[in-house]
Coordinates of C-alpha atoms in Angstrom, one line a residue:
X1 CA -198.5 140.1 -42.6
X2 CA -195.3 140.3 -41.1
X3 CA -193.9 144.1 -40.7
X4 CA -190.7 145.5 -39.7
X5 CA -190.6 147.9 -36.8
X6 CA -190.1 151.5 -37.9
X7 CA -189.6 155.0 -36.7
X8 CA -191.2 158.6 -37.6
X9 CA -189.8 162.2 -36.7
X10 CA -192.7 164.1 -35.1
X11 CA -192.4 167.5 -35.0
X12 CA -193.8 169.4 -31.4
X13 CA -193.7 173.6 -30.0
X14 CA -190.6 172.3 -28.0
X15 CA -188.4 170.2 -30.7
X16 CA -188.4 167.2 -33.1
X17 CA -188.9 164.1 -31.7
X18 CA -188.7 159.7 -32.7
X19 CA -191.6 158.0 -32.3
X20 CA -191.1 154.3 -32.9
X21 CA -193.9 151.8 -34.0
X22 CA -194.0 147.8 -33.3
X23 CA -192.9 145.1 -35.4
X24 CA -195.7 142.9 -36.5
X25 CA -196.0 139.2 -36.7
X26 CA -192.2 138.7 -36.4
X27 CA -190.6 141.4 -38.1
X28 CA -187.6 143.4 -37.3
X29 CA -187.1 145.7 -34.3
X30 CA -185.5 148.9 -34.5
X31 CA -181.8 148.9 -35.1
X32 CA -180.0 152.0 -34.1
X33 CA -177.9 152.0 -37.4
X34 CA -181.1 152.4 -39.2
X35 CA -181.9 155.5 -37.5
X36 CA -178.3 156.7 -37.8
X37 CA -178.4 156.1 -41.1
X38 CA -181.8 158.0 -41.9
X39 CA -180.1 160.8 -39.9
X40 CA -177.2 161.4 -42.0
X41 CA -179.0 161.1 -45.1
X42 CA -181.4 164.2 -43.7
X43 CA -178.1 166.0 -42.6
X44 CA -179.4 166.1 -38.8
X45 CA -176.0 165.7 -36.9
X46 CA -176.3 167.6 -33.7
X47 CA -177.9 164.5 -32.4
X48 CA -176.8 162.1 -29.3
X49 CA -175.6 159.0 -29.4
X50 CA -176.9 158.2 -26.0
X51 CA -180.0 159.9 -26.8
X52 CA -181.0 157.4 -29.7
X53 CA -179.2 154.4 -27.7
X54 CA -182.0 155.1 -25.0
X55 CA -184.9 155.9 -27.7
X56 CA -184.2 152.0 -29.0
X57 CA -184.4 150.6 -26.0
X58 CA -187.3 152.0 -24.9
X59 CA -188.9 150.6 -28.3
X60 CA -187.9 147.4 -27.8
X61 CA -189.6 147.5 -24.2
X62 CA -193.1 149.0 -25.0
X63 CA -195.6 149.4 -28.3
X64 CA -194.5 153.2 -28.6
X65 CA -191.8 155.4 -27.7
X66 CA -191.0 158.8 -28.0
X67 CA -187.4 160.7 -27.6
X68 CA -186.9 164.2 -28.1
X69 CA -183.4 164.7 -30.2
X70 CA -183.1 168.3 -30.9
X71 CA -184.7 171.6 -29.4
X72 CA -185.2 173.3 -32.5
X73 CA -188.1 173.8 -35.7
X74 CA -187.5 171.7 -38.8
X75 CA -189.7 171.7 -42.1
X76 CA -191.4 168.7 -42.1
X77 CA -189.7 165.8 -43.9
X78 CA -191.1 164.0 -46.7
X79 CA -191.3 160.2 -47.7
X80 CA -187.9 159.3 -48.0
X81 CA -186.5 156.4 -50.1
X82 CA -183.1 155.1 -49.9
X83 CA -181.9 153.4 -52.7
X84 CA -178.5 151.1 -53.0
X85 CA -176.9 148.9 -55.3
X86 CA -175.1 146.3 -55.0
X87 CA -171.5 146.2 -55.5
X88 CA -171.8 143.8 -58.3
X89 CA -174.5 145.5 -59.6
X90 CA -176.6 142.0 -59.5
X91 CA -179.5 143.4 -57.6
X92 CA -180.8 147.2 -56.5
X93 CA -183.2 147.1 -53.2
X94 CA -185.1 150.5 -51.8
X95 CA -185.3 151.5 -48.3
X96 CA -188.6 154.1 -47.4
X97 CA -188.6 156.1 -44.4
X98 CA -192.4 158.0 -43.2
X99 CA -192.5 161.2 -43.4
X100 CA -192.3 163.4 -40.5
X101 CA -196.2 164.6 -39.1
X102 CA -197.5 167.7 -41.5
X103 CA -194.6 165.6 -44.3
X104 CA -195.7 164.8 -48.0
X105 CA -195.7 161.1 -49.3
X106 CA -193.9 160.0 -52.3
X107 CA -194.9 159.2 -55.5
X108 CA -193.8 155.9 -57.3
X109 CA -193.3 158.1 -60.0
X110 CA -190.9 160.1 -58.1
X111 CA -189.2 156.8 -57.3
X112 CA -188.7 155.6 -60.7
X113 CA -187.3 159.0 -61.4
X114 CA -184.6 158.6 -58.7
X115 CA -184.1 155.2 -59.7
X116 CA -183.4 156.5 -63.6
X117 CA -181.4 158.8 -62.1
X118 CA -178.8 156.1 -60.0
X119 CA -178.7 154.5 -63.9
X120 CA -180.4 151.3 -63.0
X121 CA -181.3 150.8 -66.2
X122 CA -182.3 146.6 -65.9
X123 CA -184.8 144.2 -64.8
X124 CA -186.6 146.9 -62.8
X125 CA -190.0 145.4 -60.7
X126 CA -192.1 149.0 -60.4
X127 CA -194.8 146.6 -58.8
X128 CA -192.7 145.7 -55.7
X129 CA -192.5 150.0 -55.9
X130 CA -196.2 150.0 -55.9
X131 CA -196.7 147.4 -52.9
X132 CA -194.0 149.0 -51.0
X133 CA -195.6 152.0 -51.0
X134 CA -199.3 150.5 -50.6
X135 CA -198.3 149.0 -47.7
X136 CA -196.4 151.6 -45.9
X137 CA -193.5 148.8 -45.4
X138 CA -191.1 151.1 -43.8
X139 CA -187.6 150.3 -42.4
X140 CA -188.0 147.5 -44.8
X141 CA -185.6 146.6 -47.8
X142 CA -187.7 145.9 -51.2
X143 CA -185.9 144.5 -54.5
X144 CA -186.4 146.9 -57.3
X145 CA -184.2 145.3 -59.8
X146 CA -182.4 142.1 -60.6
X147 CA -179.7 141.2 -63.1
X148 CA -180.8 138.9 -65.5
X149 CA -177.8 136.2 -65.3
X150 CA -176.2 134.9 -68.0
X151 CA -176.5 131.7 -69.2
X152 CA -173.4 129.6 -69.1
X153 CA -172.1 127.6 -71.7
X154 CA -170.0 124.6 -71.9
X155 CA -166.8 123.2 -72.6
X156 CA -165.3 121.9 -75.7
X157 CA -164.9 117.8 -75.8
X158 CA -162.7 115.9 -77.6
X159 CA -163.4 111.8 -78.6
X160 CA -160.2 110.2 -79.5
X161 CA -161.1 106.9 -81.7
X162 CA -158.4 105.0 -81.2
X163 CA -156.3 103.7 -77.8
X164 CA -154.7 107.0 -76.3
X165 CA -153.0 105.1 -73.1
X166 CA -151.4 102.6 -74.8
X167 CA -149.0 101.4 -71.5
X168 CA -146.2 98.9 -73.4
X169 CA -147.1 96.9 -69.9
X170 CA -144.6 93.9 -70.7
X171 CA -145.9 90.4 -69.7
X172 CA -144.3 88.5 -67.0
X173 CA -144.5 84.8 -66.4
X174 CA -145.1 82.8 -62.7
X175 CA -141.2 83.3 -62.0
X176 CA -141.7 87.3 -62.3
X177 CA -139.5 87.4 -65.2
X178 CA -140.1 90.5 -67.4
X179 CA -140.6 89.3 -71.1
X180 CA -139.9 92.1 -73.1
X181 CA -140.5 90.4 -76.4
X182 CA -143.9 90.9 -76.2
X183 CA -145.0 94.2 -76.2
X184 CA -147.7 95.8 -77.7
X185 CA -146.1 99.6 -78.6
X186 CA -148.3 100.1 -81.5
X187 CA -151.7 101.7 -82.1
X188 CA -152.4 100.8 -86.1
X189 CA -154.4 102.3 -88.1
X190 CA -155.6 102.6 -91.3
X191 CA -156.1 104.6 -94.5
X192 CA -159.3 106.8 -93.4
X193 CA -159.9 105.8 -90.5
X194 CA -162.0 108.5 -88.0
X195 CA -159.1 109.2 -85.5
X196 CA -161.2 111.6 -83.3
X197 CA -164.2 114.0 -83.7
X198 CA -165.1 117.7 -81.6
X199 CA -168.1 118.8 -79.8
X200 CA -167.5 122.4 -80.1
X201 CA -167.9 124.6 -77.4
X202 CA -171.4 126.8 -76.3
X203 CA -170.0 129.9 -75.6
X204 CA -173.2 131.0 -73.1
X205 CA -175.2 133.7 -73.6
X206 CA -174.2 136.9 -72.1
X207 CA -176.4 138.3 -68.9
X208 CA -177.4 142.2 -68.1
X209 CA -176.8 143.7 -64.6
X210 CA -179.0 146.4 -63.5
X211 CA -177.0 149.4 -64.7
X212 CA -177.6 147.5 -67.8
X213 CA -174.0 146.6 -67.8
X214 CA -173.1 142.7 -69.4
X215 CA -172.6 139.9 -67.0
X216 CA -170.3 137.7 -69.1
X217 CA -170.7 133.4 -68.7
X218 CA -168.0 131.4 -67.0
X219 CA -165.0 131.3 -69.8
X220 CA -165.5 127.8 -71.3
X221 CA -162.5 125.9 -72.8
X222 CA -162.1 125.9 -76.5
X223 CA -160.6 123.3 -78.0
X224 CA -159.3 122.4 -81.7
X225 CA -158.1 119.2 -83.2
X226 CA -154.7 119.4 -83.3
X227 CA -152.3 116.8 -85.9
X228 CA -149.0 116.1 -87.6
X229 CA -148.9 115.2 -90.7
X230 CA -150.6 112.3 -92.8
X231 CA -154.2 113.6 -91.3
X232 CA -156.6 115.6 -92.6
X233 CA -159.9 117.3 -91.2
X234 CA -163.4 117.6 -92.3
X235 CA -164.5 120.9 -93.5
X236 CA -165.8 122.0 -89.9
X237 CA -162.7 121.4 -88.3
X238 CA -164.6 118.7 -86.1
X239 CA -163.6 115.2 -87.5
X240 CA -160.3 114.0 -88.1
X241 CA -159.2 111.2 -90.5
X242 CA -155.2 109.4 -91.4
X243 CA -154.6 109.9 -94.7
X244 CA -151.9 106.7 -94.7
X245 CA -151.9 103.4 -93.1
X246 CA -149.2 103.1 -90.1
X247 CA -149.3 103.9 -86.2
X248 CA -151.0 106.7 -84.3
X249 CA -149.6 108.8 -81.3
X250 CA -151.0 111.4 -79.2
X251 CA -148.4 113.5 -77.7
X252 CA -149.6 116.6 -76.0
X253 CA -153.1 117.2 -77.1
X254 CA -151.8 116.4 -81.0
X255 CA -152.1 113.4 -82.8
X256 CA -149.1 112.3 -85.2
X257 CA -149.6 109.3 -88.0
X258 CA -146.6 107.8 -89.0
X259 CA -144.9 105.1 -91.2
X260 CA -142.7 103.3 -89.0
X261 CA -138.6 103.5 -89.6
X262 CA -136.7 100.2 -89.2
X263 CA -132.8 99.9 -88.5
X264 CA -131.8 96.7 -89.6
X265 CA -128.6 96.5 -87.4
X266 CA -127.1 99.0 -85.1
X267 CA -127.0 102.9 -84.5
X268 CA -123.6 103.4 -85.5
X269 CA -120.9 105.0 -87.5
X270 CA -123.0 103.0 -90.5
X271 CA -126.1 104.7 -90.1
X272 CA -125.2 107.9 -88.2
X273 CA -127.8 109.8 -86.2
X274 CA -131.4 109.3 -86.8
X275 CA -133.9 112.1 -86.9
X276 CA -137.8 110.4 -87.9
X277 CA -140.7 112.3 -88.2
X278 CA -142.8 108.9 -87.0
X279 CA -141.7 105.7 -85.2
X280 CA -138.3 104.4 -85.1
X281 CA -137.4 100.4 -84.7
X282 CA -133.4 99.6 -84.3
X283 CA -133.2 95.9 -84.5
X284 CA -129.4 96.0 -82.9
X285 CA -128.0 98.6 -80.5
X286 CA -127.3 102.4 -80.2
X287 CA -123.8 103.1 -79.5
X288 CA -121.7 105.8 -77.6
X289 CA -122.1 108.7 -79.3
X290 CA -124.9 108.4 -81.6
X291 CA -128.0 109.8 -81.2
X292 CA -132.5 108.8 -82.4
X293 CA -134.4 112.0 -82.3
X294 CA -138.2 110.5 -83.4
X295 CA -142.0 112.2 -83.3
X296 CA -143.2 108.6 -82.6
X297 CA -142.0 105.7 -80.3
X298 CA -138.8 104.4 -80.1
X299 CA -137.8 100.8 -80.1
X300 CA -134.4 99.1 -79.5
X301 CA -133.7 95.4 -79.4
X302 CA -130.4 95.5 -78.3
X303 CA -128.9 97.5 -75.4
X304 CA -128.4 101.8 -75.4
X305 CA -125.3 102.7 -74.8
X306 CA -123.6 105.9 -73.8
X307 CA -126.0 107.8 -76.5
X308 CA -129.5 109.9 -76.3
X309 CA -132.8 108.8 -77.0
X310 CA -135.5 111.9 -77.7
X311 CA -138.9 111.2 -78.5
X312 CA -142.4 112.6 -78.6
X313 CA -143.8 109.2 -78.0
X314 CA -142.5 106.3 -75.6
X315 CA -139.3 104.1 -75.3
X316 CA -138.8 100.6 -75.3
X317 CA -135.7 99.3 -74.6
X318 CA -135.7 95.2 -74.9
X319 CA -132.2 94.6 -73.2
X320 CA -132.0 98.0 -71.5
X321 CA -129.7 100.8 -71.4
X322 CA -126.0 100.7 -69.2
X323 CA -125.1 104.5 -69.9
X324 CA -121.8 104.8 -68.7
X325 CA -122.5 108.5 -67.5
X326 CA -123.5 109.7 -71.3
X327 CA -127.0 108.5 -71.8
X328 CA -130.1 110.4 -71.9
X329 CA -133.1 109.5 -72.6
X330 CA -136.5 112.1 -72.7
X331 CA -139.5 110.7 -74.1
X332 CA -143.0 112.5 -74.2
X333 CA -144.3 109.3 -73.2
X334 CA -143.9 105.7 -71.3
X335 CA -140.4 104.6 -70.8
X336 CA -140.0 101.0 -70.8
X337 CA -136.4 99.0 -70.1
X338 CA -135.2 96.0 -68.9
X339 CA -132.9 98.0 -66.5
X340 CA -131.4 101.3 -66.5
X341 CA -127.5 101.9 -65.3
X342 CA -126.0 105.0 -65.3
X343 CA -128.3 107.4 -67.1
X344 CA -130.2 110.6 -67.2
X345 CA -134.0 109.8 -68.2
X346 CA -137.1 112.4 -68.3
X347 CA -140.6 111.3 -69.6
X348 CA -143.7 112.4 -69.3
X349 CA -145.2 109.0 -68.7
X350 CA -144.8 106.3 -66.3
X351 CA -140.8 104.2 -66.1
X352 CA -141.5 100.5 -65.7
X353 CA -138.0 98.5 -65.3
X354 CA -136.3 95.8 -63.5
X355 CA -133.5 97.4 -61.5
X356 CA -132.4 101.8 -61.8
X357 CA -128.7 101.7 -60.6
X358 CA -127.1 105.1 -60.5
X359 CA -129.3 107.2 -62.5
X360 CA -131.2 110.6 -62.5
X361 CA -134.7 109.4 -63.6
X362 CA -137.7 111.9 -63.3
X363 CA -141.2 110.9 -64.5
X364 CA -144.8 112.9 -64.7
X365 CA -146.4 109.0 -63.9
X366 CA -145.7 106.3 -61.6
X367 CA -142.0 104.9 -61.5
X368 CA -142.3 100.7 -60.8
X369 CA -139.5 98.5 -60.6
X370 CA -140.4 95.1 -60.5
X371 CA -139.4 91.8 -62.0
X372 CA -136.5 89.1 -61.2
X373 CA -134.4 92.0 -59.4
X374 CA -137.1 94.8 -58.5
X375 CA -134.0 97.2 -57.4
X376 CA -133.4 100.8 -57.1
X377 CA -130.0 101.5 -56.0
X378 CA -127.7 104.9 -56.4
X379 CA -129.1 108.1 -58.3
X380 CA -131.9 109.9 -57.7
X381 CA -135.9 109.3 -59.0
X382 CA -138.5 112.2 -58.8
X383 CA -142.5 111.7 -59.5
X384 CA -145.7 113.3 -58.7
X385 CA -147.4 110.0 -58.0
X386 CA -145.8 106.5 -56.8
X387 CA -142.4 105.1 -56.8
X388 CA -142.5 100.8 -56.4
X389 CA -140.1 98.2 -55.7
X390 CA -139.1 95.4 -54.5
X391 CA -135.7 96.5 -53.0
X392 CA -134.5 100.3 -52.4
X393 CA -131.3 100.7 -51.4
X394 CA -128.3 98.6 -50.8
X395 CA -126.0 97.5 -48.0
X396 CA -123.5 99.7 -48.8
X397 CA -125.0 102.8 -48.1
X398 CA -125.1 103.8 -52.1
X399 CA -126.7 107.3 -51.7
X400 CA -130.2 107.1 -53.1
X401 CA -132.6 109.8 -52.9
X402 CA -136.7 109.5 -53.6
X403 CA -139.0 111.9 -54.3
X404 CA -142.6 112.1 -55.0
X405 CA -146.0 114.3 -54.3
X406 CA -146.8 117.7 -55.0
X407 CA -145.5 120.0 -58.1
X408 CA -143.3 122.4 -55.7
X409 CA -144.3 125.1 -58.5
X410 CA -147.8 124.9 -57.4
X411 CA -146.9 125.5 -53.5
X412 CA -144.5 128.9 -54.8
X413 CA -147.9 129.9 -57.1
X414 CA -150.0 129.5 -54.0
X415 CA -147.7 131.5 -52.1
X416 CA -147.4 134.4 -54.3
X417 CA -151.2 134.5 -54.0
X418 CA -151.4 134.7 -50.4
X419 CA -149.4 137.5 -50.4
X420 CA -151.1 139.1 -52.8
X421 CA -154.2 139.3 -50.9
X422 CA -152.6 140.6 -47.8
X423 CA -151.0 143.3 -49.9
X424 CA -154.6 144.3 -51.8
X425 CA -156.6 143.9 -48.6
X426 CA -154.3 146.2 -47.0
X427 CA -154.2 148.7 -49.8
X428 CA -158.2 148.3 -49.7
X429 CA -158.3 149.7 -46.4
X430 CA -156.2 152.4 -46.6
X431 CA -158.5 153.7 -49.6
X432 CA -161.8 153.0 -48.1
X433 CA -160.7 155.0 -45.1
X434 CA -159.8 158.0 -47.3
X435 CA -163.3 157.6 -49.3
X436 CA -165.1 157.9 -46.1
X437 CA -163.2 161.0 -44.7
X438 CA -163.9 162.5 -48.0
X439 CA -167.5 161.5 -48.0
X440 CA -167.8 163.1 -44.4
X441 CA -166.3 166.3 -45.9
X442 CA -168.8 166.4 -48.6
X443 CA -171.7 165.9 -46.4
X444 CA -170.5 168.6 -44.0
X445 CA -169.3 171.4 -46.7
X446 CA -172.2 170.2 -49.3
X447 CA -168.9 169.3 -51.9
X448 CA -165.7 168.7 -52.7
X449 CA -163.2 170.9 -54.4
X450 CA -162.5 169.6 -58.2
X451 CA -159.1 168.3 -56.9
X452 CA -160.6 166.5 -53.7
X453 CA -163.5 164.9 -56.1
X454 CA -161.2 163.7 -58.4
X455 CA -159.2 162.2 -56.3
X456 CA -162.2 160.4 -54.8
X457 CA -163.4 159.4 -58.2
X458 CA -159.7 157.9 -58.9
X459 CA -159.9 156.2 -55.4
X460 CA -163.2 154.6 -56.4
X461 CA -161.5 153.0 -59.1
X462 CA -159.0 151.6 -57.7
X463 CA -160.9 150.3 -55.1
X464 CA -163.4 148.4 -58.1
X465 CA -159.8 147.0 -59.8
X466 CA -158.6 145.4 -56.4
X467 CA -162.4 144.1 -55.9
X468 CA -162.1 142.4 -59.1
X469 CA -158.6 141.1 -58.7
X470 CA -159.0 139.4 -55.5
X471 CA -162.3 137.6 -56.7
X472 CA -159.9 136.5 -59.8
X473 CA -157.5 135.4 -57.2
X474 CA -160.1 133.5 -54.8
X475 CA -160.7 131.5 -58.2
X476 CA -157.3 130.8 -59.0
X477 CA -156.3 129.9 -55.2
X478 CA -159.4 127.6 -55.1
X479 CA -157.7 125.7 -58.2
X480 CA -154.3 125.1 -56.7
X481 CA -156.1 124.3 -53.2
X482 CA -157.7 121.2 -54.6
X483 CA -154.6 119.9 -55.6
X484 CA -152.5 120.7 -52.1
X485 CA -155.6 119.0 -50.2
X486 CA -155.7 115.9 -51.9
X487 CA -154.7 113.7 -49.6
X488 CA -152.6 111.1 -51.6
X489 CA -149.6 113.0 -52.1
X490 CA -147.9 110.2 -53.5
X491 CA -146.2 107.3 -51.9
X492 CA -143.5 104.7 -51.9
X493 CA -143.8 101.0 -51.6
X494 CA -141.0 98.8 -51.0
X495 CA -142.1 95.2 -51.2
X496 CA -139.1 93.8 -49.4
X497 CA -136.6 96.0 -48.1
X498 CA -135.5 99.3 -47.6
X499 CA -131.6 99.9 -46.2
X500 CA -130.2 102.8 -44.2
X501 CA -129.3 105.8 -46.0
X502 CA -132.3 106.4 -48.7
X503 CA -133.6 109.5 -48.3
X504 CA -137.0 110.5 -49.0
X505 CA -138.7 113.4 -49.8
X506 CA -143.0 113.0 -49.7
X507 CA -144.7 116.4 -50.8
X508 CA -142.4 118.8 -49.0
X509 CA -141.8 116.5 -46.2
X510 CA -138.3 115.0 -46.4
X511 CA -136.9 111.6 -43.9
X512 CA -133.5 109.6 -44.1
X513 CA -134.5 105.9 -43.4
X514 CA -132.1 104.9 -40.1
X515 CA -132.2 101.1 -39.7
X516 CA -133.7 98.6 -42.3
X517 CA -137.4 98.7 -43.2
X518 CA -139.5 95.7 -44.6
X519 CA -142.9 95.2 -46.5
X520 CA -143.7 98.8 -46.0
X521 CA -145.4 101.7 -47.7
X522 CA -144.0 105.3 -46.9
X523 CA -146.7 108.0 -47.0
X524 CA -147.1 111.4 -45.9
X525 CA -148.7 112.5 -42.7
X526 CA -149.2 116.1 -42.5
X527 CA -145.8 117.0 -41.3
X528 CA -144.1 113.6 -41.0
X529 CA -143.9 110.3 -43.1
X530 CA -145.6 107.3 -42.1
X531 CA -144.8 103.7 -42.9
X532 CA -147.2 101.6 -43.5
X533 CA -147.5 97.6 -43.3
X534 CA -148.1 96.1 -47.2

């Protein structure tokens, strides 16, 4: 059986002494902080540093050892057990010292009393008490009580019934002509048709630590169907049904049935502006001025003018928009056009188009121009993910600025959380430093003044709140880290060419292309952009 090597006070006419005795089979030698420790706890200071230096040494070196450490009579010491918990109270372990020669031994009576007395109330094991003390395993830590861990739960999932990523992807022929007459914009559906159903979530069951405090389960996410109008649930909340036949839409996490609204002609001075709690279809154009605020998506046969486009669902603009400076267009979704001029345009989906000439476009999804033309030239586009096409740029040096990669918000939250644990870390230290020097006060004078103890009491505290905030904010920086590693930070492919003057801006690396550039994908490489061959 494998034993640790211990230590035992031995009291003689001319002083105390340390004897030390092996390790067995493998176990542990003597460590000098052991015996340090032991000391304190017994309130013998007046002792050498050098003295118990030389004392481990020496035990290291030969089966036995003996030091003599003060020159003075002591009452023999009894048994001693040292009991700690740890600082998340998951697990309490003992620590038995011998007593001194002419000491008592303990009782695991006595043990459990001390224990009882430290409030570890939980998932006590008396019988590793009992073999502990059977076995004489000195200088030796034993587990005396565990935590009983919760048991963690799950998140809540939800099954959508019907196509959520409906892309409007317009078919091209052999000549890479876009045709945006067909298009396939609508999800229909049906009176009473299941639109999506919810697993709810398991909420865990709640664990004990050893003070008998609750060890909560990982939060899990709750979710809840979520709906417009035209929809009703079942009487759990976990199935969802249209009440009409027409088109479905999810838009943030909530689904939206709707009839679909139809301008015969144009958006004009004959039908004013349109507000539609569902889809909107305008067979002619949308003038100057005029304005389509829908729920749904948005379809125009003829071209946008100089007027603004606001939807929950996606665009499609069959002739495309030529904005004059006035147009905007924000959809929650996909925005699809056969080419935007001149215009301001925010979605939360992906921009497919054939040419963006002098616009401010800004998209959550992938930005491709491609067909006949394939151009980006003037204005400035900003994504996450990819920006593609053909030609970027022109010869003229129109300024054009690219952007893609990383949210910057999540490199400022990242940040902030750096700092924060500098500024804890630092505060941490300053209060452990003043707990010890109060600690050694106490064990020199026996206590503390009612002042002095509650000020150790408040440190204490504080020092539990800035534990538990920096393991909050471990958690949160781990989050954000996952998405600043990845190591597609988006890109930007230019099939043919690229001309001087485009700037473009990868992550938070930016470049300003100097001389033409053909067939090439631009990607970050840690602190430069690379181009790659296509």
């Amino acid at each position: 059986m494998k034993r640790n090597a211990f230590f035992q006070l031995v009291q003689k006419k001319d002083g105390v002494y340390l004897k030390s005795y092996p390790a067995l089979h493998g176990g542990a030698p003597l460590s000098m902080e052991d015996i340090m420790q032991y000391l304190e706890q017994k309130k013998i200071m007046d002792v050498q540093l050098g003295d118990i230096a030389a004392f481990v040494e020496d035990a290291a070196q030969q089966k036995n050892a003996e030091k003599k450490i003060l020159s003075e009579d002591r009452l023999p010491e009894k048994e001693f057990p040292l009991i700690t918990i740890d600082p998340k109270r998951r697990f309490a372990k003992i620590r038995l010292y011998p007593p001194s020669n002419g000491g008592m031994r303990i009782s695991s009576e006595e043990i459990l009393d001390r224990v009882e007395q430290m409030g570890i109330k939980s998932g006590l094991l008396p019988e590793n008490i009992k073999l502990m003390l059977k076995g004489r395993l000195y200088c030796t830590d034993v587990l005396i009580a565990r935590a009983t861990p919760p048991v963690q739960g799950s998140d809540a999932v939800i099954t959508y019934h019907f196509d959520v990523d409906k892309t409007c992807k317009p078919a091209m022929d052999e000549s890479g002509n876009v045709d945006f007459h067909q298009l396939d914009m609508i999800e229909k559906v049906s009176e009473g048709q299941l639109l999506a159903t919810l697993q709810p979530a398991d909420l865990g069951t709640p664990g004990t630590d050893v003070m008998g405090g609750e060890l909560k389960p990982i939060k899990v996410k709750q979710l809840f169907l979520k709906h417009g109008k035209n929809i009703h649930l079942s009487e759990d909340g976990c199935e969802m049904y249209s009440d009409v036949p027409g088109n479905v839409t999810l838009v943030d996490d909530t689904v939206f049935v709707a009839d679909q609204y139809e301008v015969p002609a144009d958006v004009g001075p004959s039908t004013g502006d349109i507000e539609y709690d569902g889809s909107v279809v305008v067979k002619g154009n949308v003038l100057t001025g005029y304005a389509i605020k829908a729920t749904g998506d948005i379809m125009v046969n003829g071209v946008v003018e100089g007027a603004s486009l606001t939807t929950d669902g996606k665009i499609v603009l069959k002739r495309g928009i030529q904005g004059k400076g006035e147009a905007t267009l924000q959809a929650g979704g996909d925005v699809i056009s056969n080419f935007i001029e001149s215009a301001n345009v925010t979605c939360g989906g992906k921009i497919m188009t054939e040419a963006i000439m002098h616009s401010k476009v800004t998209a959550e999804d992938d930005i491709v121009v491609k067909g006949k033309r394939g151009m980006i030239a003037g204005g400035y586009l900003k994504t996450k993910t990819k920006i593609e096409a053909k030609t970027i740029g022109s010869t003229m040096g129109t300024l054009t600025e690219l952007q893609v990669g990383i949210d910057p918000k999540i490199v400022e939250q990242h940040r902030f959380l750096e700092k924060e644990v500098e500024q804890l870390t630092s505060e941490r230290e300053g209060l452990m430093q003043n707990v010890l020097l109060l600690k050694k006060r106490m064990d020199t004078k026996g206590k503390l003044d009612d002042e002095k103890m509650a000020s150790l009491k408040k440190t204490g505290k504080r020092i539990q709140e800035i534990d538990t905030r920096l393991e909050e904010n471990a958690a949160e920086r781990e989050v954000l880290e996952v998405e600043l590693n990845k190591k597609d930070n988006g890109r930007i492919i230019a099939e043919n060419i690229v001309y001087p003057g485009v700037k473009m801006t990868i992550s938070n690396v930016s470049n300003t292309i100097k001389s033409e550039v053909q067939h090439s994908a631009f990607v970050r490489d840690g602190a430069d952009i690379r181009i790659r061959a296509i």
